[in-house]
Short mmCIF file of C-alpha atoms in Angstrom, two decimals:
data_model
loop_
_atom_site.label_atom_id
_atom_site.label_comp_id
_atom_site.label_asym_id
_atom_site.label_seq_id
_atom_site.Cartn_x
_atom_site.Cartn_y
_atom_site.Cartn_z
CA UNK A 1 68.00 85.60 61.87
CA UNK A 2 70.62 83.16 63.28
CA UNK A 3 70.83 82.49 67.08
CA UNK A 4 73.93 83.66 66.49
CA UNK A 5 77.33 84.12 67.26
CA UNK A 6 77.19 80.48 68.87
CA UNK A 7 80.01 79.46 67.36
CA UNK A 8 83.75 79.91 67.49
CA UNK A 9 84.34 83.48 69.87
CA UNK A 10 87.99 83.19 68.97
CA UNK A 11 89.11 85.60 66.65
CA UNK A 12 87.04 88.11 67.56
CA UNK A 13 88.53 90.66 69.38
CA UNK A 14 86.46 92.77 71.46
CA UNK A 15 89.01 95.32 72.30
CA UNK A 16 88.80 96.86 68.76
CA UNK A 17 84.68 97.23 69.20
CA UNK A 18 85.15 100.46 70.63
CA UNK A 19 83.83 103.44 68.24
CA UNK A 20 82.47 106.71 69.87
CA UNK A 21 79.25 107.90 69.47
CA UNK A 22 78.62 110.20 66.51
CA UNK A 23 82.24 109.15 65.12
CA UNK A 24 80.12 108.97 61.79
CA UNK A 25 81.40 111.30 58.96
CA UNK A 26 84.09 108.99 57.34
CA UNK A 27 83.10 110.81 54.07
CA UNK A 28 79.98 108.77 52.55
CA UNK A 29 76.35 110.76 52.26
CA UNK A 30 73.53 109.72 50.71
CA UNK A 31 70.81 112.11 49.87
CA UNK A 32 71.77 114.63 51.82
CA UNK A 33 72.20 113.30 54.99
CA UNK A 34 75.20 113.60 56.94
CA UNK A 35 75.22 109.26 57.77
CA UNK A 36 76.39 108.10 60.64
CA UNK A 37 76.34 111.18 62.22
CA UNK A 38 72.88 110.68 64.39
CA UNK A 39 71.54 113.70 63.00
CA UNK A 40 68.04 112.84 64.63
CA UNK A 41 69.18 111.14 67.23
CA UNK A 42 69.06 107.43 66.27
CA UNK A 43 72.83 106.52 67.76
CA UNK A 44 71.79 108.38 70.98
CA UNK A 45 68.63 106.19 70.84
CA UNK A 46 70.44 103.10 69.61
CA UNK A 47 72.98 103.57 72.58
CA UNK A 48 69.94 103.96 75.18
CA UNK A 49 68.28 101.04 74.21
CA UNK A 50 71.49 98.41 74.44
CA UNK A 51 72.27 99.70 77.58
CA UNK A 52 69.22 99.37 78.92
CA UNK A 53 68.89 95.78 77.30
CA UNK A 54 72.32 94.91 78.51
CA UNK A 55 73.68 97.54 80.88
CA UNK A 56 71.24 97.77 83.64
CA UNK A 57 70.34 102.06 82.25
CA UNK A 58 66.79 103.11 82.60
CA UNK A 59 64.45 101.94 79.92
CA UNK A 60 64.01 104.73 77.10
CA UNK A 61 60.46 106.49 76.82
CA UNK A 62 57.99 104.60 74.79
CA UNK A 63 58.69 101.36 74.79
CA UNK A 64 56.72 98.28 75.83
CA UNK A 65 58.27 97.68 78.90
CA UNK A 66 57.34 93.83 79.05
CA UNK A 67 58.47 93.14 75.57
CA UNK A 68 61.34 94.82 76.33
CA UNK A 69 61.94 93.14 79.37
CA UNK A 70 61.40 89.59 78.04
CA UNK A 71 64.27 90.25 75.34
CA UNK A 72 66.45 91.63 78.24
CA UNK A 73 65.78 88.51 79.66
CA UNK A 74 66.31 86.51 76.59
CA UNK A 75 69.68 88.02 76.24
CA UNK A 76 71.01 86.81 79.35
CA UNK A 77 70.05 83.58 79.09
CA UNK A 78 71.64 83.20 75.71
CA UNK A 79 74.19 84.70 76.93
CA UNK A 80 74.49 82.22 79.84
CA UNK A 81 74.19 79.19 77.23
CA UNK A 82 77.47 80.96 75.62
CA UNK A 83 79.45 81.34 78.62
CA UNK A 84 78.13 77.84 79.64
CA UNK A 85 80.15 76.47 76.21
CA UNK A 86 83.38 78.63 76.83
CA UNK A 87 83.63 77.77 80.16
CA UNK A 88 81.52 74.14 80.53
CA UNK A 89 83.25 73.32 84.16
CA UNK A 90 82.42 76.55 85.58
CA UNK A 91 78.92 76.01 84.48
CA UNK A 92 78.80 73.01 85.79
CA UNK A 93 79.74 73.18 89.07
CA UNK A 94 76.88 75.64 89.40
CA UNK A 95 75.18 72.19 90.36
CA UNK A 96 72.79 71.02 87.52
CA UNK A 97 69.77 73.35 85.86
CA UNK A 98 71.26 75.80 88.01
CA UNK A 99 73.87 77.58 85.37
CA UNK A 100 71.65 80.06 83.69
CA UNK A 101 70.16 81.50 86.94
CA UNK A 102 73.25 81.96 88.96
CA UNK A 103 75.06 83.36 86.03
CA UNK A 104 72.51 85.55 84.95
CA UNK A 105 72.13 86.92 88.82
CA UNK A 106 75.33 88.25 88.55
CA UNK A 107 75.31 89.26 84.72
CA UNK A 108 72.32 91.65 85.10
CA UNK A 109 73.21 95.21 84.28
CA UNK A 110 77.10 94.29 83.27
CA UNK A 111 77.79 94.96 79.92
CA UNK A 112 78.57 91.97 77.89
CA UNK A 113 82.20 90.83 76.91
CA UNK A 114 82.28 88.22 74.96
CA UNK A 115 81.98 84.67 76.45
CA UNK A 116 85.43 84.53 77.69
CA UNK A 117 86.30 87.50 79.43
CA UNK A 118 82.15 87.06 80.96
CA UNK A 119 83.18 83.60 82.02
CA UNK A 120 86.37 84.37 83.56
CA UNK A 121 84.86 87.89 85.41
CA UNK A 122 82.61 85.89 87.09
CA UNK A 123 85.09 83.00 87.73
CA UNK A 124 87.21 85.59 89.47
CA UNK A 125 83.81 87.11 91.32
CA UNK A 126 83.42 83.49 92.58
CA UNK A 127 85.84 81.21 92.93
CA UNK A 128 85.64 77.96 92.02
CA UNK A 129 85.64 75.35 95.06
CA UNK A 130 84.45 72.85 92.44
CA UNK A 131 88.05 71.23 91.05
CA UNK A 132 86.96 70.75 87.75
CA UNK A 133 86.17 74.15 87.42
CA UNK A 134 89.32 75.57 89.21
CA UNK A 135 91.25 73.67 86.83
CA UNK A 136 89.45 75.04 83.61
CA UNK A 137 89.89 78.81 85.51
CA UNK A 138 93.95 77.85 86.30
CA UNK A 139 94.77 76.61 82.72
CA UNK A 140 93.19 80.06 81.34
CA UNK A 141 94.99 81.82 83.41
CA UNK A 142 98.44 79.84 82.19
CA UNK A 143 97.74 80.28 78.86
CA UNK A 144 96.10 84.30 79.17
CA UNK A 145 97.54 87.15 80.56
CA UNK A 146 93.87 88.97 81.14
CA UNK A 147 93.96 92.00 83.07
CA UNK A 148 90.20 91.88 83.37
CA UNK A 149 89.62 95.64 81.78
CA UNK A 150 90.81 94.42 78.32
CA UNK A 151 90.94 91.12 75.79
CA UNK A 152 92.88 88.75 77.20
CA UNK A 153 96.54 88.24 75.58
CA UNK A 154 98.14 84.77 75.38
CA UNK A 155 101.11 84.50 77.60
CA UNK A 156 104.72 84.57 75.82
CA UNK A 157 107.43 81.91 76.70
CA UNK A 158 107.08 78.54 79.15
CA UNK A 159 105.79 78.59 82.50
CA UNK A 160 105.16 75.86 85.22
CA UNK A 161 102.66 76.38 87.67
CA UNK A 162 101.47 73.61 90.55
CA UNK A 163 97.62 73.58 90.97
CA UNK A 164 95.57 70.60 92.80
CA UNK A 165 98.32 68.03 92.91
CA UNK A 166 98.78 68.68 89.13
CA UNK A 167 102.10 69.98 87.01
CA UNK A 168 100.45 72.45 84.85
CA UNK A 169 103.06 73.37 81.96
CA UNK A 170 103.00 75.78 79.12
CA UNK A 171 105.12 75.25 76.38
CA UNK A 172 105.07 76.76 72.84
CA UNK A 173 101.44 78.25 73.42
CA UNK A 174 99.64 75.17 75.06
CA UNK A 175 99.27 73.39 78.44
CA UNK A 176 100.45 70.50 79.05
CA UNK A 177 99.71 68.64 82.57
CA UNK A 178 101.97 66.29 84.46
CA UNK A 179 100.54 64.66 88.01
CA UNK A 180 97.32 62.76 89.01
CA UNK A 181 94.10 62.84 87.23
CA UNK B 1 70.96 84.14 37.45
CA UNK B 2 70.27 83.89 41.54
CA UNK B 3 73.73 83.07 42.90
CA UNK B 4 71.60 79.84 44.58
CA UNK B 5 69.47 78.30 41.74
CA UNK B 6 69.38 75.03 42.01
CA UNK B 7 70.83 75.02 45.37
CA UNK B 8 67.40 73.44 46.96
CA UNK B 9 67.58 72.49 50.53
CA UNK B 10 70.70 73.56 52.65
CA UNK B 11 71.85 73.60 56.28
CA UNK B 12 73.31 75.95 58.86
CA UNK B 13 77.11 74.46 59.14
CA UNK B 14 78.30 73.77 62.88
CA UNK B 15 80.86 72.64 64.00
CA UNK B 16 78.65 70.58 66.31
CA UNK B 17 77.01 68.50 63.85
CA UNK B 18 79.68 68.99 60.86
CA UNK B 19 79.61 65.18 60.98
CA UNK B 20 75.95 65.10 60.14
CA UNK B 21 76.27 66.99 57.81
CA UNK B 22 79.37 65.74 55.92
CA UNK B 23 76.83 62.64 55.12
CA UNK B 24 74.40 63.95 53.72
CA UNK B 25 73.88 62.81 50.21
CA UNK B 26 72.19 65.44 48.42
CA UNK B 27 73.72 68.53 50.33
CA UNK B 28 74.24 71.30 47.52
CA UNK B 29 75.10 74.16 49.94
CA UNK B 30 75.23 75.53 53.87
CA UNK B 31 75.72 78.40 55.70
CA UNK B 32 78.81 78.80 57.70
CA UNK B 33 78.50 81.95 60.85
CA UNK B 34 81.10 84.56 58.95
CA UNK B 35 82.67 85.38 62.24
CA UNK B 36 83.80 81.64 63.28
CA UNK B 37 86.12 81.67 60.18
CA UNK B 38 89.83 81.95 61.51
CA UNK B 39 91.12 85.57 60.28
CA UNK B 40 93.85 83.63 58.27
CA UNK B 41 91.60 82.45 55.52
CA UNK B 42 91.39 78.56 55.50
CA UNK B 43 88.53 77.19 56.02
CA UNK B 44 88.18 74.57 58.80
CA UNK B 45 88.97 70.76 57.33
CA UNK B 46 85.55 69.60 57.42
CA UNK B 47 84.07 72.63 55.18
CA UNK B 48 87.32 72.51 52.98
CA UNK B 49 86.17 68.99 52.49
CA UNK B 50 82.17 69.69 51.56
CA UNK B 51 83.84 72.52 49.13
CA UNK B 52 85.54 69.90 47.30
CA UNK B 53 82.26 67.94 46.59
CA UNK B 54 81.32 71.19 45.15
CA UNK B 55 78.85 72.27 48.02
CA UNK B 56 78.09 75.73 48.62
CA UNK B 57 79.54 77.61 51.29
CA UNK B 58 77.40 81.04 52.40
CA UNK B 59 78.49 83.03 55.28
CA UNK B 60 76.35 84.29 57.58
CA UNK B 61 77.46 87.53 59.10
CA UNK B 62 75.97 88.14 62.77
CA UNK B 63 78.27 90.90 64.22
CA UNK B 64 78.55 93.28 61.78
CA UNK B 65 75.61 95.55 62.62
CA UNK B 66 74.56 97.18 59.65
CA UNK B 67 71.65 98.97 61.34
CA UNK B 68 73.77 100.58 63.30
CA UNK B 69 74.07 104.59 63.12
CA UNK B 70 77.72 104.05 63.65
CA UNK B 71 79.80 103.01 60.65
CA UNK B 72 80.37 99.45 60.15
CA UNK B 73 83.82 98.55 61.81
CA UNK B 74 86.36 98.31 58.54
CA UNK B 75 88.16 95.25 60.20
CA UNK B 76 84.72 93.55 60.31
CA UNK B 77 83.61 94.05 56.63
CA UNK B 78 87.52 93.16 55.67
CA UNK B 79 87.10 89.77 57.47
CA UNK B 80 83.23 89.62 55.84
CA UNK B 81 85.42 90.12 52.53
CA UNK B 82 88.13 87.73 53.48
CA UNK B 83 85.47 84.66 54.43
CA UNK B 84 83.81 85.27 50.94
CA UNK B 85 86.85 84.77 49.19
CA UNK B 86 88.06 81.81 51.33
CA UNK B 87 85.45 79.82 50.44
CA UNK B 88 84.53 80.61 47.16
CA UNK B 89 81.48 81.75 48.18
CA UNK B 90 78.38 82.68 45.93
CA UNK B 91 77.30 84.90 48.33
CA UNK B 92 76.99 86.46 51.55
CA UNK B 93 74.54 87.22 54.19
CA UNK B 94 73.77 89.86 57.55
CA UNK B 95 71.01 91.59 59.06
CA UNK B 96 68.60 94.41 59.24
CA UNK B 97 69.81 94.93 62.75
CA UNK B 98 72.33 96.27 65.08
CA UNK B 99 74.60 95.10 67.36
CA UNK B 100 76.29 97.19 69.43
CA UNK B 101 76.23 101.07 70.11
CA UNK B 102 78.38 103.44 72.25
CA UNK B 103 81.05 100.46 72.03
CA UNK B 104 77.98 98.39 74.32
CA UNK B 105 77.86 94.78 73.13
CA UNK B 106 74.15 93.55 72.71
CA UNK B 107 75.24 90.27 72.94
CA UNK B 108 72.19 89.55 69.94
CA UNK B 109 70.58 91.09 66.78
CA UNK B 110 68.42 94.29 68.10
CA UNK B 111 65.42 95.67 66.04
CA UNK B 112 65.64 98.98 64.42
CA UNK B 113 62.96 101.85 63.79
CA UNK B 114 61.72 101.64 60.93
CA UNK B 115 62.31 105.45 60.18
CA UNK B 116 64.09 107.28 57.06
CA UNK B 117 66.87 107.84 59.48
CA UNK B 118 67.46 104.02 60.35
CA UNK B 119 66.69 103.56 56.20
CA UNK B 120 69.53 105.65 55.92
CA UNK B 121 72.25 104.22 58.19
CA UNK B 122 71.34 100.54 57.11
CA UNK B 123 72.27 101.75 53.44
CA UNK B 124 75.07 103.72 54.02
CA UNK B 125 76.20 100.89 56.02
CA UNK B 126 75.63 98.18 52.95
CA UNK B 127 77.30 100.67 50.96
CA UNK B 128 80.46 100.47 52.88
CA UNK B 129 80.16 97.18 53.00
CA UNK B 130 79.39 96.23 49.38
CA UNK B 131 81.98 98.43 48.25
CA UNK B 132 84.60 95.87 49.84
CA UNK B 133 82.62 92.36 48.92
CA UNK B 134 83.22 90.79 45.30
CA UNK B 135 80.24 89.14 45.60
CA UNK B 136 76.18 89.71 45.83
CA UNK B 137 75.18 90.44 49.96
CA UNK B 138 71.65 89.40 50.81
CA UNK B 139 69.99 91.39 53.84
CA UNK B 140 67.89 89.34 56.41
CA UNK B 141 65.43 90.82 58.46
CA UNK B 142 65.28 89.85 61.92
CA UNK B 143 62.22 88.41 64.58
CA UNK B 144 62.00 90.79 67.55
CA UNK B 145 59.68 91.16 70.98
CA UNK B 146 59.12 94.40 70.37
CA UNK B 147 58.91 97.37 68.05
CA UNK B 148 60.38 100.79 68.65
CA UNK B 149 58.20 103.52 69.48
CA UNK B 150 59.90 105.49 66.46
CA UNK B 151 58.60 103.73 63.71
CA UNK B 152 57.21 105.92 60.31
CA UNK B 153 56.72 103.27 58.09
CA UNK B 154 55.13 99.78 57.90
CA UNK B 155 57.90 96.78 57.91
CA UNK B 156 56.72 96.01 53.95
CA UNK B 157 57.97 99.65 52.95
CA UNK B 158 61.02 99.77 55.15
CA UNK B 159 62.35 95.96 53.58
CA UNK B 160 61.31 97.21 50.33
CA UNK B 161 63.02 100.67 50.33
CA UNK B 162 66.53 99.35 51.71
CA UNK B 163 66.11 97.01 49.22
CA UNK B 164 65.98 99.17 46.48
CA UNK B 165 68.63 101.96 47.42
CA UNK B 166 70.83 98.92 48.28
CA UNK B 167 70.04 96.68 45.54
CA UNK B 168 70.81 93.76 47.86
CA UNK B 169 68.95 90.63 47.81
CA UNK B 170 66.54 88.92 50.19
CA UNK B 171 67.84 86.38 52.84
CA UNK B 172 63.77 86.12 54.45
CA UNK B 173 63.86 84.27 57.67
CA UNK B 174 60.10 82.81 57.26
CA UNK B 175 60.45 81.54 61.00
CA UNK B 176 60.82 85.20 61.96
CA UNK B 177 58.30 86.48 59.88
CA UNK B 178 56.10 84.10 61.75
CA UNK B 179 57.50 84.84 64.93
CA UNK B 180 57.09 88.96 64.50
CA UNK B 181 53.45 88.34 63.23
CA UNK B 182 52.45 86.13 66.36
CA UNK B 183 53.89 88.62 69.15
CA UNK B 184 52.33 91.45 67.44
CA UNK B 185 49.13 89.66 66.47
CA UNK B 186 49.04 89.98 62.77
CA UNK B 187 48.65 88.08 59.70
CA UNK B 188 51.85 86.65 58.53
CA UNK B 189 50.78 85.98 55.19
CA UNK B 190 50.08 89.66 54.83
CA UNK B 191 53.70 90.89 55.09
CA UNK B 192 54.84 87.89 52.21
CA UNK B 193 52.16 89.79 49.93
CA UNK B 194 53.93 92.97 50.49
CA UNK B 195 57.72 92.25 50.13
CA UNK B 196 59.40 92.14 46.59
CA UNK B 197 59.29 88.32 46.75
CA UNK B 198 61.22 88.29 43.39
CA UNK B 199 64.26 89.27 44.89
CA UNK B 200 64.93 86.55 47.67
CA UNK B 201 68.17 84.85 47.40
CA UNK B 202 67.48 82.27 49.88
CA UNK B 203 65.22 81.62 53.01
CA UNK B 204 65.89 80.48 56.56
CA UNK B 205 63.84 78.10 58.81
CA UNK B 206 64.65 77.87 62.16
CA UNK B 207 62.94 76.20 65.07
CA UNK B 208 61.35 78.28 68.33
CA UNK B 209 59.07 78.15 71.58
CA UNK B 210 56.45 80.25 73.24
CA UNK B 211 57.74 81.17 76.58
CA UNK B 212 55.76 83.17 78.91
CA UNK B 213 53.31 84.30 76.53
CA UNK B 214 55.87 85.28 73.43
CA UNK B 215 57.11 83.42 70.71
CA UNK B 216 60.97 83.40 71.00
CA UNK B 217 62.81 82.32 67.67
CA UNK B 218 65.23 80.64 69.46
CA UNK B 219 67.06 78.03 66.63
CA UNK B 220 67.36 75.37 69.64
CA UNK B 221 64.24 73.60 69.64
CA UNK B 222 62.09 71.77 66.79
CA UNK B 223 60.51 73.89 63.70
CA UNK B 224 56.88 74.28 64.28
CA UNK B 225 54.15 73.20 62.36
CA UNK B 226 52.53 76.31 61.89
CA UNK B 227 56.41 77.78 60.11
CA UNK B 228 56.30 74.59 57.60
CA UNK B 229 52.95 75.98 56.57
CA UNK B 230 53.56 79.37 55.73
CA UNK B 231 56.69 77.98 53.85
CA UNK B 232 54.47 76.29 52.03
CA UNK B 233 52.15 79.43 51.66
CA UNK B 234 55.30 80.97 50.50
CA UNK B 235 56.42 79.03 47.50
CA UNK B 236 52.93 79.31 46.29
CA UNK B 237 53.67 82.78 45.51
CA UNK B 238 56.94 82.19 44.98
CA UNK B 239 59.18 79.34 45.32
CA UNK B 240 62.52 80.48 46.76
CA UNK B 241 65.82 79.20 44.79
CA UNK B 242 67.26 77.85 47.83
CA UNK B 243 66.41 77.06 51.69
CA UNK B 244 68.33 76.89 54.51
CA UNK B 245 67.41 75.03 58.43
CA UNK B 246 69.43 76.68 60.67
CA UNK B 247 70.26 75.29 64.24
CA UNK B 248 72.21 76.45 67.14
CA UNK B 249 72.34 74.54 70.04
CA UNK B 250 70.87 71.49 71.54
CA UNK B 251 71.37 69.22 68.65
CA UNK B 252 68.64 66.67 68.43
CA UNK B 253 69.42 63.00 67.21
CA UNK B 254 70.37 62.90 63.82
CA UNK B 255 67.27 61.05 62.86
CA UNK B 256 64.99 64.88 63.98
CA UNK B 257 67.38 66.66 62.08
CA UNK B 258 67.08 64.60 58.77
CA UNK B 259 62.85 64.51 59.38
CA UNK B 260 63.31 68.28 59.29
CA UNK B 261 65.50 68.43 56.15
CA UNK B 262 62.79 66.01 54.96
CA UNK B 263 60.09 68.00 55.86
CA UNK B 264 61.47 71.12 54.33
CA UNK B 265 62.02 69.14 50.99
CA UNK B 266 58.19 68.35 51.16
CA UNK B 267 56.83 71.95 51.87
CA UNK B 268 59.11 72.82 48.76
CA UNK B 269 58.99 70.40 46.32
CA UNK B 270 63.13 70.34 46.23
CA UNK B 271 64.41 67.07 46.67
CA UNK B 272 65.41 65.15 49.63
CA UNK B 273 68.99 65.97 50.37
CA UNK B 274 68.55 62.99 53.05
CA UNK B 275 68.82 60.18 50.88
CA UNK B 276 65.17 59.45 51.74
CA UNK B 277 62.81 58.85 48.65
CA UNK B 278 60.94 61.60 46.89
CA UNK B 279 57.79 61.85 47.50
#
């Protein structure tokens, strides 16, 4: 398998993930069964066992709790190491060896996001007193209008906002910074 | 023919070490992760440029979940389709897994049961898939902690019968077939005598670490020993047409990369892609 997903979050829009349980029955059967449908229960159990993985629900019956547990915990710190490359200032200023703990404190039992929207949920959960990392948070929030329910949308026309002695300008899509540094 | 005979030894293309692996001499094709292609089609500069020198461009699907009981998303297999095309590609590649369910994000590949219901979603899934690919899709199965308590049939005849209703090839991760056979204290060489060996397209080799007990394929640290072995074991049944290191994240010095190329070269008998000298 790959490690996954490491690479290049953008583009993927998690906003359009959404497909109820059960939705199955778009028309293709094979042999008889109705696919997609859950028939004996495998999206029901599918849908127990990532949110107990990811979402903090109750482990399903009959399961090795341990190994279980160990990929829960695997999870979160991959997930850390993704945030940690989305957002490398706000990972940083955790202080160092320190990133994957403190994020993964607060990511236990939230259902993932995708790196950015994690990143900035927890950015807004804790704001950054470290100015590296309340720079990376105010140029997101220049260039994204994120609402913090759904994918963040990049912001439409220019914009000047003043953050830590810093011009920060967006122009055409991009920021652009005027000031000391 | 294989869509990767003659292909030899590849590599997992990041951007992270694209430089790397723009010099390599002998490079005849990577792996690119489907999802980091841009939605409009052109491939980034660097793989545009290892296209031109006729290399080999496979992607890698991770998000698609095919093992899910919930049809694949349509935008997803349209991009899977759109990637393919972009780059030419022989090619493409995703998992015996799933994803996501109830619109939950794993955040990873999750294990399936291996039951005639999960059989059944994985190749209705494939189908919906393959129906929208111009090209061959090879099906990788994945390394997992743990197994579900649902299971009916042994891993050999679950791989074997998706196989055969889906008529897909065999991407075999032989770091994952190590990994699964450590945690759950089993032969690994078993499981190579049972798969249809004849229809592998390509196999991965990926580094991992024992952490608190459990193997954990994790693609960030050095390839171990005991995986060059068994990819030895493995071409001595039967030598795969290509093979692929793949490597996600705390990129050693290009010198440990290139002894790992190497070494996969001499556990295959494919030739250096390194520029070192045959041996």
């Amino acid at each position: 398998m790959t490690g996954g997903a490491t690479v290049g979050r953008a583009g993927d829009e998690p906003a359009r993930q959404r497909v109820p349980v059960g939705a199955g029955g778009d028309g293709i059967a094979l042999r008889g069964h109705p696919v997609g449908a859950g028939g004996g229960g495998l999206a029901r159990r599918q849908e127990e066992l990532v949110r107990a993985l990811v979402a903090g629900a109750a482990m399903p019956a009959g399961f090795d709790a341990a190994a279980v547990g160990a990929t829960r915990d695997a999870l979160l710190r991959k997930r850390a190491e993704e945030v940690a490359r989305t957002w490398p200032r706000l990972a940083a200023a955790a202080g160092p060896g320190q990133w994957a703990r403190t994020f993964s404190a607060w990511a236990a039992g939230r259902a993932p996001q995708g790196s950015l929207r994690d990143g900035w949920d927890f950015a807004r959960a804790h704001p950054p007193r470290d100015a590296a990392a309340a720079r990376e948070l105010a140029l997101r929030e220049l260039l994204w209008a994120y609402d913090g329910e759904t994918a963040p949308r990049p912001r439409r026309g220019p914009a000047a906002r003043l953050h830590g002695g810093e011009l920060h300008l967006r122009w055409r899509g991009r920021a652009h910074t005027l000031g000391r540094r | 023919m294989t869509p990767l005979a003659g292909r030899g030894i590849g590599i997992g293309w990041r951007p992270e070490i694209s430089g790397f692996v723009a010099e390599l001499p002998g490079l005849r094709f990577v792996e690119v992760v489907a999802e980091s292609l841009p939605h409009s089609g052109e491939p980034p500069e660097a793989l545009a440029k290892l296209l031109a020198a006729g290399v080999a461009v496979v992607p890698h699907g991770v998000k698609l979940s095919l093992g899910g009981a919930e049809p694949v998303d349509p935008h997803r297999v349209e991009h899977l389709a759109a990637a393919a095309r972009a780059v030419g590609a022989p090619l493409v590649s995703e998992h015996i897994a799933y994803v996501r369910a109830g619109g939950v994000e794993a955040g990873h590949l999750l294990p399936l049961p291996r039951s005639r219901e999960a059989v059944d979603a994985v190749v209705a899934n494939v189908a919906r898939t393959t129906a929208e690919l111009g090209v061959p899709l090879a099906l990788e199965p994945i390394a997992a902690l743990f197994d579900w308590p649902d299971d009916e049939l042994t891993e050999a005849a679950f791989l074997t019968e998706i196989l055969e209703r889906t008529d897909a090839l065999l991407l075999l991760d032989i770091a994952n077939v190590y990994a699964n056979a450590l945690n759950r204290g089993e032969d690994p060489v078993d499981l190579l005598t049972r798969l249809p060996l004849e229809r592998m397209a390509y196999v991965h080799v990926a580094g991992g670490r024992l952490h608190e007990g459990r193997y954990h394929d994790t693609h960030t640290d050095p390839v171990p020993g005991e995986v060059l072995e068994l990819l030895g074991e493995l071409c001595a049944r039967q030598r795969p047409p290509a093979v692929l290191l793949e490597r996600d994240g705390h990129y050693p010095p290009a010198a440990a990369l290139r002894a790992e190329l190497d070494a996969l070269s001499a556990a295959t008998g494919y030739p250096a892609i390194t520029g070192a000298p045959a041996r």
